[in-house]
Coordinates of C-alpha atoms and ligand atoms in Angstrom, one line a residue:
M1 CA -37.9 -40.4 -88.1
D2 CA -40.5 -37.8 -89.0
G3 CA -41.2 -36.5 -85.6
Y4 CA -43.9 -38.8 -84.1
A5 CA -43.4 -39.9 -80.5
T6 CA -45.4 -43.0 -80.9
H7 CA -44.6 -44.5 -84.3
E8 CA -42.7 -44.2 -87.5
V9 CA -44.7 -43.8 -90.8
L10 CA -44.2 -47.2 -92.6
N11 CA -45.5 -49.0 -95.6
Q12 CA -47.5 -46.0 -97.0
P13 CA -46.8 -45.7 -100.7
G14 CA -46.1 -42.1 -101.6
A15 CA -48.0 -40.2 -104.3
L16 CA -47.7 -41.3 -108.0
E17 CA -46.1 -38.2 -109.4
G18 CA -43.2 -37.0 -111.5
Y19 CA -43.9 -39.6 -114.3
N20 CA -44.8 -39.2 -117.9
A21 CA -48.4 -40.3 -118.5
Y22 CA -47.7 -40.7 -122.2
A23 CA -44.3 -42.1 -122.5
G24 CA -44.9 -44.4 -119.5
D25 CA -48.1 -45.8 -121.0
R26 CA -47.0 -48.7 -123.3
A27 CA -50.5 -49.4 -124.7
L28 CA -51.3 -45.8 -125.4
A29 CA -48.0 -45.2 -127.2
E30 CA -48.7 -48.3 -129.3
A31 CA -52.1 -47.0 -130.1
A32 CA -50.6 -43.6 -131.2
R33 CA -48.2 -45.4 -133.5
V34 CA -50.7 -47.9 -135.0
F35 CA -53.2 -45.1 -135.7
G36 CA -50.7 -42.7 -137.2
A37 CA -50.2 -40.1 -134.6
E38 CA -46.5 -40.7 -133.8
W39 CA -45.6 -37.5 -135.6
A40 CA -47.2 -35.6 -132.7
G41 CA -44.9 -37.2 -130.2
D42 CA -43.4 -34.0 -128.9
A43 CA -46.8 -32.6 -128.0
L44 CA -47.9 -35.8 -126.5
H45 CA -44.8 -36.2 -124.4
H46 CA -45.2 -32.6 -123.3
A47 CA -48.8 -33.2 -122.1
G48 CA -47.8 -36.6 -120.6
A49 CA -45.1 -34.9 -118.5
L50 CA -47.6 -32.2 -117.4
V51 CA -50.3 -34.5 -116.3
G52 CA -47.9 -36.7 -114.5
S53 CA -46.3 -33.8 -112.6
A54 CA -46.7 -33.0 -108.9
H55 CA -47.6 -29.5 -109.9
V56 CA -50.7 -30.4 -112.0
Q57 CA -51.8 -32.7 -109.2
H58 CA -51.5 -29.9 -106.8
L59 CA -53.5 -27.5 -109.1
A60 CA -56.2 -30.2 -109.5
R61 CA -56.5 -30.6 -105.7
Q62 CA -56.7 -26.9 -105.1
S63 CA -59.2 -26.3 -107.8
N64 CA -61.5 -29.0 -106.5
R65 CA -61.2 -27.6 -103.0
H66 CA -61.6 -24.0 -103.5
L67 CA -64.7 -24.0 -105.6
P68 CA -66.1 -21.4 -108.1
E69 CA -68.4 -18.7 -106.7
L70 CA -71.1 -16.8 -108.5
R71 CA -71.0 -13.1 -108.2
T72 CA -74.3 -11.6 -109.6
H73 CA -73.6 -8.0 -108.7
D74 CA -70.6 -5.8 -108.1
R75 CA -70.2 -3.8 -105.0
F76 CA -72.0 -0.8 -106.5
G77 CA -75.0 -2.9 -107.3
H78 CA -74.5 -3.3 -111.0
R79 CA -75.4 -6.7 -112.4
V80 CA -72.1 -8.5 -113.5
D81 CA -73.0 -12.2 -113.6
V82 CA -69.5 -13.5 -113.3
V83 CA -68.0 -16.6 -111.7
E84 CA -64.8 -16.3 -109.7
F85 CA -62.4 -19.2 -109.6
H86 CA -59.3 -20.2 -107.7
P87 CA -56.1 -19.2 -109.5
A88 CA -55.4 -23.0 -109.8
Y89 CA -58.3 -23.4 -112.1
H90 CA -57.2 -20.7 -114.4
E91 CA -53.6 -22.1 -114.5
L92 CA -55.1 -25.5 -115.4
M93 CA -57.2 -23.9 -118.2
G94 CA -54.1 -22.3 -119.5
L95 CA -52.3 -25.6 -119.5
I96 CA -54.9 -27.7 -121.2
Y97 CA -55.7 -25.0 -123.8
G98 CA -51.9 -24.4 -124.2
C99 CA -51.5 -28.1 -125.2
G100 CA -54.0 -27.6 -128.0
T101 CA -56.2 -30.4 -126.4
H102 CA -59.2 -28.6 -127.9
S103 CA -57.9 -27.8 -131.3
F104 CA -55.0 -30.0 -132.3
A105 CA -57.2 -31.9 -134.7
W106 CA -58.3 -28.7 -136.4
T107 CA -55.0 -27.0 -136.6
H108 CA -53.0 -29.9 -137.9
D109 CA -54.2 -31.0 -141.3
R110 CA -52.6 -34.3 -141.6
P111 CA -53.6 -37.9 -140.9
G112 CA -53.5 -38.9 -137.3
A113 CA -54.5 -35.4 -136.0
H114 CA -57.6 -36.6 -134.4
V115 CA -55.8 -39.5 -132.8
A116 CA -53.3 -37.0 -131.4
R117 CA -56.0 -34.8 -130.1
G118 CA -57.7 -37.9 -128.7
V119 CA -54.5 -38.9 -126.8
L120 CA -54.2 -35.3 -125.5
S121 CA -57.7 -35.5 -124.1
Y122 CA -57.1 -39.1 -122.7
L123 CA -54.1 -37.6 -120.8
W124 CA -55.8 -34.5 -119.6
N125 CA -58.8 -36.6 -118.3
Q126 CA -56.1 -38.1 -116.0
G127 CA -55.0 -34.7 -115.0
E128 CA -58.2 -32.8 -113.9
N129 CA -61.6 -33.4 -115.3
G130 CA -63.3 -30.0 -114.5
V131 CA -61.2 -28.3 -117.2
C132 CA -62.0 -31.1 -119.7
C133 CA -65.6 -29.8 -119.9
P134 CA -64.8 -26.5 -121.5
M135 CA -62.0 -28.1 -123.5
G136 CA -64.4 -30.8 -125.0
M137 CA -67.1 -28.3 -125.9
T138 CA -64.6 -26.0 -127.5
F139 CA -63.3 -28.9 -129.6
A140 CA -66.8 -30.0 -130.6
A141 CA -68.0 -26.5 -131.6
I142 CA -66.1 -26.6 -134.9
P143 CA -68.2 -29.3 -136.5
A144 CA -71.4 -27.3 -135.6
L145 CA -70.0 -24.1 -137.0
R146 CA -69.4 -25.8 -140.2
H147 CA -73.2 -25.4 -140.9
D148 CA -72.3 -21.8 -141.7
P149 CA -68.9 -21.2 -143.4
A150 CA -69.0 -17.5 -142.7
L151 CA -69.4 -18.0 -138.9
L152 CA -66.7 -20.6 -139.0
A153 CA -64.3 -18.2 -140.7
E154 CA -65.3 -15.5 -138.2
W155 CA -64.9 -17.5 -135.0
G156 CA -62.8 -20.6 -135.9
P157 CA -59.3 -19.0 -135.4
L158 CA -60.2 -17.6 -132.0
I159 CA -61.8 -21.0 -131.0
N160 CA -58.7 -22.9 -132.1
S161 CA -56.3 -20.5 -130.5
T162 CA -54.2 -22.0 -127.7
A163 CA -54.3 -18.8 -125.7
Y164 CA -56.6 -18.9 -122.7
D165 CA -57.8 -15.6 -121.3
P166 CA -60.3 -15.5 -118.3
T167 CA -61.1 -11.8 -118.7
P168 CA -64.8 -11.1 -118.8
A169 CA -64.8 -9.3 -122.2
Y170 CA -66.1 -9.6 -125.7
A171 CA -64.5 -12.6 -127.4
K172 CA -63.0 -10.7 -130.2
D173 CA -61.0 -8.5 -127.8
K174 CA -59.2 -11.6 -126.6
A175 CA -56.5 -13.9 -128.0
G176 CA -58.6 -17.0 -127.6
A177 CA -62.2 -18.1 -127.0
T178 CA -63.8 -20.9 -124.9
V179 CA -67.1 -22.4 -126.0
G180 CA -70.0 -23.7 -124.0
M181 CA -73.5 -25.1 -124.7
A182 CA -76.9 -24.5 -123.1
M183 CA -79.6 -26.8 -124.2
T184 CA -81.1 -28.6 -121.2
E185 CA -84.3 -27.0 -119.7
K186 CA -86.2 -27.9 -116.5
Q187 CA -88.9 -29.9 -118.4
G188 CA -86.7 -32.0 -120.5
G189 CA -83.1 -32.6 -121.3
S190 CA -83.2 -35.8 -123.3
D191 CA -86.3 -34.7 -125.1
L192 CA -85.0 -31.4 -126.5
R193 CA -88.1 -30.9 -128.5
A194 CA -89.7 -29.9 -125.2
T195 CA -87.7 -26.7 -125.3
I196 CA -89.8 -23.6 -124.4
T197 CA -87.3 -20.9 -124.7
T198 CA -88.1 -18.7 -127.7
A199 CA -86.3 -16.6 -130.2
R200 CA -87.4 -14.0 -132.6
P201 CA -85.6 -12.2 -135.4
A202 CA -84.0 -8.9 -134.2
S203 CA -84.2 -7.4 -137.7
G204 CA -86.1 -8.1 -140.9
R205 CA -83.3 -10.7 -141.8
R206 CA -83.7 -14.4 -141.3
G207 CA -81.4 -17.4 -142.1
S208 CA -78.1 -18.5 -140.7
G209 CA -76.0 -15.7 -139.4
A210 CA -79.0 -13.3 -138.9
P211 CA -79.4 -11.7 -135.4
Y212 CA -82.2 -12.9 -133.1
V213 CA -83.1 -12.3 -129.5
I214 CA -83.9 -15.1 -127.2
T215 CA -86.0 -15.3 -124.1
G216 CA -86.3 -18.2 -121.6
H217 CA -84.2 -20.3 -119.3
K218 CA -81.7 -23.1 -119.2
W219 CA -81.5 -25.5 -116.3
F220 CA -78.0 -26.6 -117.0
F221 CA -75.3 -24.2 -118.5
S222 CA -71.8 -25.3 -117.7
V223 CA -68.9 -23.0 -118.2
P224 CA -71.1 -19.9 -117.8
M225 CA -68.0 -17.8 -118.3
S226 CA -67.5 -19.2 -121.8
D227 CA -66.8 -16.6 -124.5
L228 CA -69.2 -18.2 -126.9
F229 CA -72.0 -20.6 -126.5
L230 CA -74.5 -22.6 -128.6
T231 CA -78.1 -22.7 -127.4
L232 CA -81.5 -23.9 -128.7
A233 CA -84.7 -22.0 -128.9
Q234 CA -88.1 -22.3 -130.6
T235 CA -88.8 -20.0 -133.5
E236 CA -92.0 -19.8 -135.7
T237 CA -90.4 -22.5 -137.7
G238 CA -89.4 -24.8 -134.9
L239 CA -86.4 -25.6 -132.8
S240 CA -83.4 -23.7 -133.9
C241 CA -79.8 -23.5 -132.9
F242 CA -78.0 -20.1 -132.0
L243 CA -74.6 -18.9 -131.3
A244 CA -74.1 -16.2 -128.6
T245 CA -71.2 -14.4 -127.2
G246 CA -70.9 -14.1 -123.3
W247 CA -70.1 -10.4 -123.6
L248 CA -71.2 -7.9 -126.3
P249 CA -69.0 -5.7 -128.4
D250 CA -69.4 -2.8 -126.0
G251 CA -68.0 -4.9 -123.2
S252 CA -71.3 -5.4 -121.4
R253 CA -72.6 -8.9 -120.4
N254 CA -75.0 -10.4 -122.9
R255 CA -78.6 -10.3 -121.8
L256 CA -78.4 -13.2 -119.4
K257 CA -78.7 -13.6 -115.6
L258 CA -77.0 -16.4 -113.8
Q259 CA -79.5 -17.7 -111.2
R260 CA -77.2 -19.9 -109.2
L261 CA -74.3 -22.5 -109.5
K262 CA -75.1 -26.1 -109.2
D263 CA -73.7 -27.9 -106.1
K264 CA -72.5 -30.9 -107.9
C265 CA -71.4 -34.5 -106.8
G266 CA -68.3 -34.2 -108.9
N267 CA -66.6 -32.1 -111.6
K268 CA -66.4 -29.4 -108.9
S269 CA -63.7 -27.2 -110.2
N270 CA -65.9 -26.4 -113.3
A271 CA -68.9 -24.1 -112.8
S272 CA -72.3 -25.3 -114.0
S273 CA -75.1 -22.7 -113.7
E274 CA -78.8 -22.2 -114.1
V275 CA -79.4 -19.2 -116.4
E276 CA -82.2 -16.9 -117.7
F277 CA -82.1 -15.3 -121.1
H278 CA -83.6 -11.8 -121.3
D279 CA -83.6 -10.9 -125.0
L280 CA -80.1 -12.6 -125.2
Q281 CA -78.4 -11.4 -128.5
A282 CA -77.5 -14.2 -130.7
V283 CA -77.2 -15.3 -134.3
L284 CA -79.0 -18.2 -136.0
L285 CA -76.6 -21.1 -136.8
G286 CA -77.7 -23.4 -139.6
D287 CA -81.4 -23.6 -140.8
E288 CA -84.2 -22.3 -138.8
G289 CA -86.2 -25.2 -137.4
R290 CA -83.4 -27.6 -137.9
G291 CA -81.6 -26.9 -134.6
I292 CA -81.2 -30.4 -133.5
R293 CA -79.6 -31.4 -136.8
T294 CA -77.1 -28.4 -136.2
I295 CA -76.3 -29.1 -132.6
I296 CA -76.0 -32.8 -133.1
E297 CA -72.8 -32.3 -134.9
M298 CA -71.5 -30.8 -131.7
A299 CA -73.0 -33.6 -129.6
H300 CA -71.4 -36.3 -131.8
A301 CA -67.9 -34.8 -131.2
T302 CA -68.5 -34.3 -127.4
R303 CA -69.7 -37.9 -127.2
L304 CA -66.4 -39.1 -128.8
D305 CA -64.6 -36.9 -126.2
F306 CA -66.5 -38.4 -123.3
A307 CA -65.7 -42.0 -124.5
I308 CA -62.1 -40.9 -124.6
G309 CA -62.5 -39.0 -121.2
S310 CA -64.0 -41.9 -119.3
S311 CA -61.2 -44.2 -120.7
G312 CA -58.7 -41.6 -119.5
L313 CA -60.3 -41.5 -116.1
M314 CA -60.2 -45.3 -115.8
R315 CA -56.5 -45.3 -116.9
Q316 CA -55.8 -42.9 -114.0
A317 CA -57.7 -45.1 -111.5
L318 CA -55.7 -48.0 -112.8
S319 CA -52.4 -46.2 -112.6
Q320 CA -53.2 -45.3 -108.9
A321 CA -54.1 -48.9 -108.2
V322 CA -51.0 -50.4 -109.8
H323 CA -48.8 -47.9 -108.0
H324 CA -50.5 -48.5 -104.6
T325 CA -50.6 -52.2 -104.8
S326 CA -46.9 -52.4 -106.0
N327 CA -45.7 -50.3 -103.2
R328 CA -47.6 -51.4 -100.2
R329 CA -46.9 -54.8 -98.6
A330 CA -49.1 -57.2 -96.7
F331 CA -48.4 -60.7 -95.5
Q332 CA -44.7 -60.3 -96.5
R333 CA -45.5 -59.5 -100.2
S334 CA -46.4 -56.5 -102.3
L335 CA -50.2 -56.4 -102.6
V336 CA -50.1 -56.9 -106.3
D337 CA -48.1 -60.1 -105.9
L338 CA -50.9 -61.7 -103.8
P339 CA -52.7 -64.0 -106.3
L340 CA -56.2 -62.6 -105.8
M341 CA -55.0 -59.0 -105.9
R342 CA -53.1 -59.7 -109.0
N343 CA -56.3 -61.1 -110.5
V344 CA -58.2 -57.8 -109.6
V345 CA -55.4 -55.5 -111.0
A346 CA -55.0 -57.5 -114.1
D347 CA -58.8 -57.6 -114.7
L348 CA -58.9 -53.8 -114.4
A349 CA -55.9 -53.5 -116.8
V350 CA -57.7 -55.5 -119.4
E351 CA -60.8 -53.4 -119.2
S352 CA -58.8 -50.2 -119.3
E353 CA -56.8 -51.1 -122.4
A354 CA -59.9 -52.3 -124.2
M355 CA -61.5 -48.9 -123.5
M356 CA -58.4 -47.0 -124.7
W357 CA -58.2 -48.9 -128.0
M358 CA -61.9 -48.5 -128.8
S359 CA -61.7 -44.8 -128.1
M360 CA -58.6 -44.2 -130.2
R361 CA -60.0 -46.3 -133.0
L362 CA -63.0 -43.9 -133.2
A363 CA -60.7 -40.9 -133.2
Y364 CA -58.9 -42.6 -136.1
A365 CA -62.3 -42.9 -137.9
L366 CA -62.5 -39.2 -138.0
D367 CA -59.0 -38.9 -139.4
R368 CA -60.0 -41.5 -142.1
A369 CA -63.4 -39.8 -142.7
E370 CA -65.1 -43.3 -142.0
A371 CA -68.4 -41.6 -141.5
L372 CA -70.6 -44.7 -141.1
L373 CA -68.2 -46.4 -138.6
S374 CA -68.1 -43.1 -136.6
R375 CA -71.8 -42.7 -136.7
I376 CA -72.7 -46.1 -135.4
C377 CA -69.7 -46.8 -133.0
T378 CA -69.2 -43.3 -131.3
P379 CA -72.4 -43.8 -129.3
V380 CA -71.5 -47.4 -128.6
A381 CA -68.2 -46.2 -127.2
K382 CA -69.8 -43.3 -125.3
Y383 CA -72.3 -45.7 -123.7
W384 CA -69.9 -48.4 -122.7
A385 CA -66.9 -46.3 -121.6
C386 CA -69.1 -44.1 -119.5
K387 CA -71.2 -46.9 -118.1
R388 CA -68.2 -48.9 -117.0
A389 CA -66.3 -46.0 -115.3
S390 CA -68.2 -45.9 -112.0
G391 CA -67.7 -49.7 -111.2
F392 CA -64.1 -49.6 -112.4
V393 CA -63.1 -46.6 -110.2
A394 CA -64.9 -48.2 -107.2
E395 CA -62.8 -51.4 -107.6
A396 CA -59.6 -49.4 -108.2
L397 CA -60.5 -47.4 -105.0
E398 CA -60.9 -50.6 -103.0
C399 CA -57.4 -51.6 -104.1
H400 CA -56.2 -48.7 -101.8
G401 CA -58.0 -49.9 -98.8
G402 CA -59.1 -47.1 -96.5
N403 CA -56.8 -44.5 -98.0
G404 CA -58.8 -44.5 -101.3
F405 CA -62.0 -43.4 -99.5
I406 CA -60.4 -40.4 -97.9
A407 CA -61.0 -37.0 -99.4
D408 CA -57.4 -35.9 -99.8
H409 CA -56.7 -38.8 -102.1
L410 CA -57.1 -38.5 -105.8
M411 CA -59.3 -41.7 -105.8
E412 CA -62.1 -40.0 -104.0
R413 CA -62.3 -37.3 -106.6
L414 CA -62.3 -39.8 -109.4
Y415 CA -65.0 -41.8 -107.7
R416 CA -67.3 -38.7 -107.6
E417 CA -66.5 -37.8 -111.1
A418 CA -67.0 -41.2 -112.7
P419 CA -70.9 -41.3 -113.2
L420 CA -70.9 -37.8 -114.9
N421 CA -70.0 -38.7 -118.5
G422 CA -72.7 -41.2 -118.5
I423 CA -75.3 -38.4 -118.0
W424 CA -74.4 -35.4 -120.0
E425 CA -74.5 -35.4 -123.8
G426 CA -77.1 -38.2 -123.7
T427 CA -77.8 -40.5 -120.8
G428 CA -77.1 -44.3 -121.3
N429 CA -80.5 -45.0 -122.6
V430 CA -80.6 -42.2 -125.0
I431 CA -77.3 -43.1 -126.3
C432 CA -78.3 -46.8 -126.9
L433 CA -81.4 -45.6 -128.7
D434 CA -79.1 -43.5 -130.9
V435 CA -77.2 -46.7 -131.8
L436 CA -80.4 -48.2 -133.0
R437 CA -81.3 -45.0 -134.8
A438 CA -78.0 -45.2 -136.7
M439 CA -78.9 -48.8 -137.7
Q440 CA -82.3 -47.8 -139.0
R441 CA -81.4 -44.6 -140.7
E442 CA -78.0 -45.7 -142.2
P443 CA -78.5 -49.5 -142.4
E444 CA -75.1 -49.8 -144.3
S445 CA -73.4 -48.7 -141.0
V446 CA -74.2 -52.2 -139.6
G447 CA -72.1 -53.9 -142.4
V448 CA -69.4 -51.4 -141.9
F449 CA -69.2 -52.1 -138.2
L450 CA -69.2 -55.9 -138.7
E451 CA -66.5 -55.5 -141.4
E452 CA -64.4 -53.7 -138.8
V453 CA -64.9 -56.5 -136.2
R454 CA -64.1 -59.2 -138.8
A455 CA -60.8 -57.6 -139.7
A456 CA -59.4 -59.7 -136.9
R457 CA -61.0 -62.8 -138.3
G458 CA -58.9 -66.0 -137.7
G459 CA -57.0 -64.3 -134.8
D460 CA -59.2 -65.8 -132.1
A461 CA -61.9 -68.4 -132.4
R462 CA -63.8 -66.9 -129.5
L463 CA -64.0 -63.5 -131.1
D464 CA -65.0 -65.0 -134.5
A465 CA -67.9 -66.9 -132.8
Y466 CA -69.0 -63.9 -130.8
A467 CA -69.0 -61.8 -134.0
E468 CA -71.3 -64.2 -135.8
R469 CA -73.7 -64.3 -132.9
L470 CA -73.8 -60.5 -132.9
A471 CA -74.3 -60.4 -136.7
D472 CA -77.4 -62.6 -136.3
R473 CA -78.7 -60.3 -133.6
L474 CA -78.2 -57.2 -135.7
A475 CA -79.8 -58.7 -138.8
D476 CA -83.1 -57.1 -138.0
P477 CA -82.8 -54.0 -135.9
A478 CA -86.7 -53.7 -135.7
G479 CA -87.9 -54.4 -132.1
L480 CA -84.5 -54.0 -130.4
E481 CA -85.5 -51.0 -128.3
P482 CA -86.1 -52.9 -125.0
V483 CA -82.7 -54.7 -125.4
A484 CA -80.8 -51.7 -126.9
R485 CA -78.3 -51.7 -123.9
R486 CA -77.5 -55.4 -124.4
V487 CA -76.9 -54.7 -128.2
A488 CA -74.7 -51.7 -127.4
E489 CA -72.5 -53.7 -125.0
M490 CA -72.2 -56.6 -127.3
M491 CA -71.1 -54.2 -130.1
A492 CA -68.5 -52.6 -127.8
A493 CA -67.2 -56.0 -126.7
A494 CA -66.9 -57.3 -130.3
L495 CA -65.2 -54.0 -131.4
Q496 CA -62.8 -54.1 -128.4
G497 CA -62.0 -57.8 -128.9
S498 CA -61.3 -57.3 -132.6
L499 CA -58.9 -54.3 -131.7
L500 CA -57.1 -56.2 -128.9
V501 CA -56.6 -59.3 -131.0
R502 CA -55.1 -57.2 -133.8
Y503 CA -52.9 -54.8 -131.9
A504 CA -52.5 -55.4 -128.2
H505 CA -50.2 -57.8 -126.3
P506 CA -51.4 -61.3 -126.8
A507 CA -51.9 -61.8 -122.9
V508 CA -54.3 -58.9 -122.8
A509 CA -56.2 -60.1 -126.0
D510 CA -56.4 -63.7 -124.5
A511 CA -57.8 -62.5 -121.2
F512 CA -60.3 -60.3 -123.0
C513 CA -61.5 -63.0 -125.2
A514 CA -61.7 -65.6 -122.4
T515 CA -63.8 -63.3 -120.2
R516 CA -65.7 -60.7 -122.1
L517 CA -66.5 -62.9 -125.1
D518 CA -66.4 -66.5 -124.0
G519 CA -68.2 -66.0 -120.6
E520 CA -65.5 -67.5 -118.4
W521 CA -66.0 -64.5 -116.0
G522 CA -67.8 -63.5 -112.9
H523 CA -69.9 -60.3 -112.3
G524 CA -67.2 -58.3 -110.4
Y525 CA -63.6 -57.5 -111.3
G526 CA -61.0 -60.0 -110.2
T527 CA -62.7 -62.9 -111.6
L528 CA -60.4 -63.9 -114.4
P529 CA -60.1 -67.6 -114.8
Q530 CA -56.9 -69.4 -114.1
G531 CA -54.3 -70.0 -116.7
L532 CA -54.0 -66.4 -118.0
D533 CA -50.7 -64.5 -117.9
T534 CA -51.8 -62.0 -115.4
Q535 CA -48.1 -61.0 -114.6
A536 CA -47.6 -59.9 -118.2
I537 CA -50.9 -57.9 -118.1
V538 CA -49.9 -56.1 -114.8
D539 CA -46.4 -55.4 -116.0
R540 CA -47.8 -53.8 -119.2
A541 CA -50.1 -51.6 -117.2
S542 CA -47.4 -50.4 -114.7
L543 CA -45.7 -47.1 -115.3
P544 CA -41.9 -47.5 -115.4
G545 CA -39.8 -45.5 -113.1
Ligands
LIG1 C1 -72.8 -31.7 -114.0 C2 -73.7 -31.5 -115.3 C3 -73.5 -30.4 -116.1 C4 -74.3 -30.2 -117.2 N1 -74.0 -29.3 -118.1 C5 -74.8 -29.0 -119.2 C6 -74.6 -28.0 -120.1 O1 -73.6 -27.3 -120.0 N2 -75.4 -27.8 -121.1 C7 -76.6 -28.5 -121.2 O2 -77.3 -28.3 -122.1 N3 -76.8 -29.6 -120.3 C8 -76.0 -29.8 -119.4 N4 -76.3 -30.9 -118.5 C9 -77.6 -31.5 -118.6 C10 -77.5 -32.9 -119.2 O3 -77.2 -32.9 -120.5 C11 -78.9 -33.6 -118.9 O4 -79.0 -33.8 -117.5 C12 -79.1 -34.9 -119.6 O5 -79.1 -34.6 -121.0 C13 -80.4 -35.6 -119.2 O6 -81.5 -34.8 -119.2 P1 -82.4 -34.6 -118.0 O7 -81.6 -34.3 -116.8 O8 -83.6 -33.6 -118.3 O9 -83.0 -36.1 -117.7 P2 -84.3 -36.7 -118.4 O10 -84.3 -36.4 -120.0 O11 -85.5 -36.4 -117.7 O12 -83.9 -38.3 -118.3 C14 -84.2 -39.0 -117.0 C15 -83.9 -40.5 -117.2 O13 -84.8 -40.9 -118.3 C16 -84.2 -41.6 -119.3 N5 -84.8 -41.5 -120.6 C17 -85.1 -40.3 -121.2 N6 -85.7 -40.6 -122.5 C18 -85.8 -42.0 -122.5 C19 -86.3 -42.9 -123.5 N7 -86.7 -42.5 -124.7 N8 -86.2 -44.2 -123.2 C20 -85.6 -44.7 -122.1 N9 -85.2 -43.9 -121.2 C21 -85.2 -42.5 -121.3 C22 -82.8 -41.1 -119.3 O14 -81.8 -42.1 -119.8 C23 -82.5 -40.8 -117.8 O15 -82.1 -42.0 -117.1 C24 -75.4 -31.1 -117.4 C25 -75.7 -32.1 -116.5 C26 -74.9 -32.3 -115.4 C27 -75.1 -33.4 -114.5

């Protein structure tokens, strides 16, 4: 009895906690093995235990309840432009950086390092998503910095450090540095050429590494407490990329003013600001006038991280749904044993596993330096994983009945989070157009993609037929713009089918091919046809213990 005079609390599944999100995830551990990241097992088990712990869930809840606050001035009237966070946020930042989630691929020079980092990100996206924003940008900064080896040598070690230090101070006075990115302006986010912020040389020197001052505004600047950030501004030569520190060597704030924090739908623990630059001190990164070319390296890496991130988010929603439906009873049975609920959970499990394999395959493409496959398929994966997340989470939420809709349940937070990855770093349309751009600018990438799909040839006739239909469709990329979404989703389905046929449990591959490739499927989840081994699929998705 827990003290109620009127009733006992019955049939309420407790929280899913105290599990290892890596070791308990059979499909994920298989992907790590298949793609050569098993050697990182200790780091992955460590992160898996953290993410599944009651403590991290507690921190996640606290940091999303006690939101960041902007402090523009100190009590004496000096401008400070800092953001104050709940201690839970800082602890989470320390944990995610401490796992090397942002840097594992850069600090371990061996095959499988990108897959291992991908698994870390997949896990942490099940832990708390606000801290995944700075983590992802810090990871992605390294490819952009490669445009200037001197700047990379100067900042790389601090960026890759696993130390997190929230002190508002010059980056070189700290043991580690976080990285942000400020591109979007009021008049255009997708169309970055509309940027009106300007930069001018601060000395007679020009070229990468030379000092500039920047004046203008940014409508979105997440992680305004970042130690370093990349930004875009117009010079005489055109749109250029710059690297700035949040604080200057004398300890003062760089010349920026935070206007306000955005009141967001999700990702609430993380601060996103509006900012003005008043002669911001920065250095040019890469060639003047080639800013998009420079920053796109960062965007390509963040896009991969968002594909991984949305896949991780879906896995968390699935884990919650499996836990709830396995531990709640109705009509004398566990919910998951009711045939129609089993269909729903199995359908979600197939979707989740397909996303995971696709994301990890693209991390593996970085390990193998498969530039063309990475170029064409990263936007495919970013589009599809992010696009599917909202509907997926809504369905997993419904598996919980009313509990799922209540704000102290994790599902509510996942639901508010789910659309975001589809917006930043390129909205759905922009990403699908990028797939077409890859086809047009690097036509060989289409052949590389089809070769990857056909690696499973003979494994399932439905996949083979689908791949040939898709090959016909891709034969002439001209004129595909109005149907770019359909093209991207077909590419995602073909790639996922190929990976599942090669590597996944046969029951999962069979269900995927029957539904996503052969059309025996409805418009909602829970519409798998009869005759599939849904028990095996659900068993595979459940977390042992
Ligand atoms: C929580 C949050 C945090 C963010 N943090 C940052 C940050 O730290 N740094 C940063 O730089 N930005 C950040 N952003 C901004 C984000 O990257 C932009 O919102 C995004 O790139 C879209 O730009 P926009 O908002 O100007 O929309 P628009 O560019 O106006 O797009 C509006 C719609 O038009 C569509 N569209 C645009 N062009 C085309 C086309 N050619 N064909 C078909 N459709 C098209 C888009 O798909 C979209 O649906 C953040 C956004 C959010 C929500």
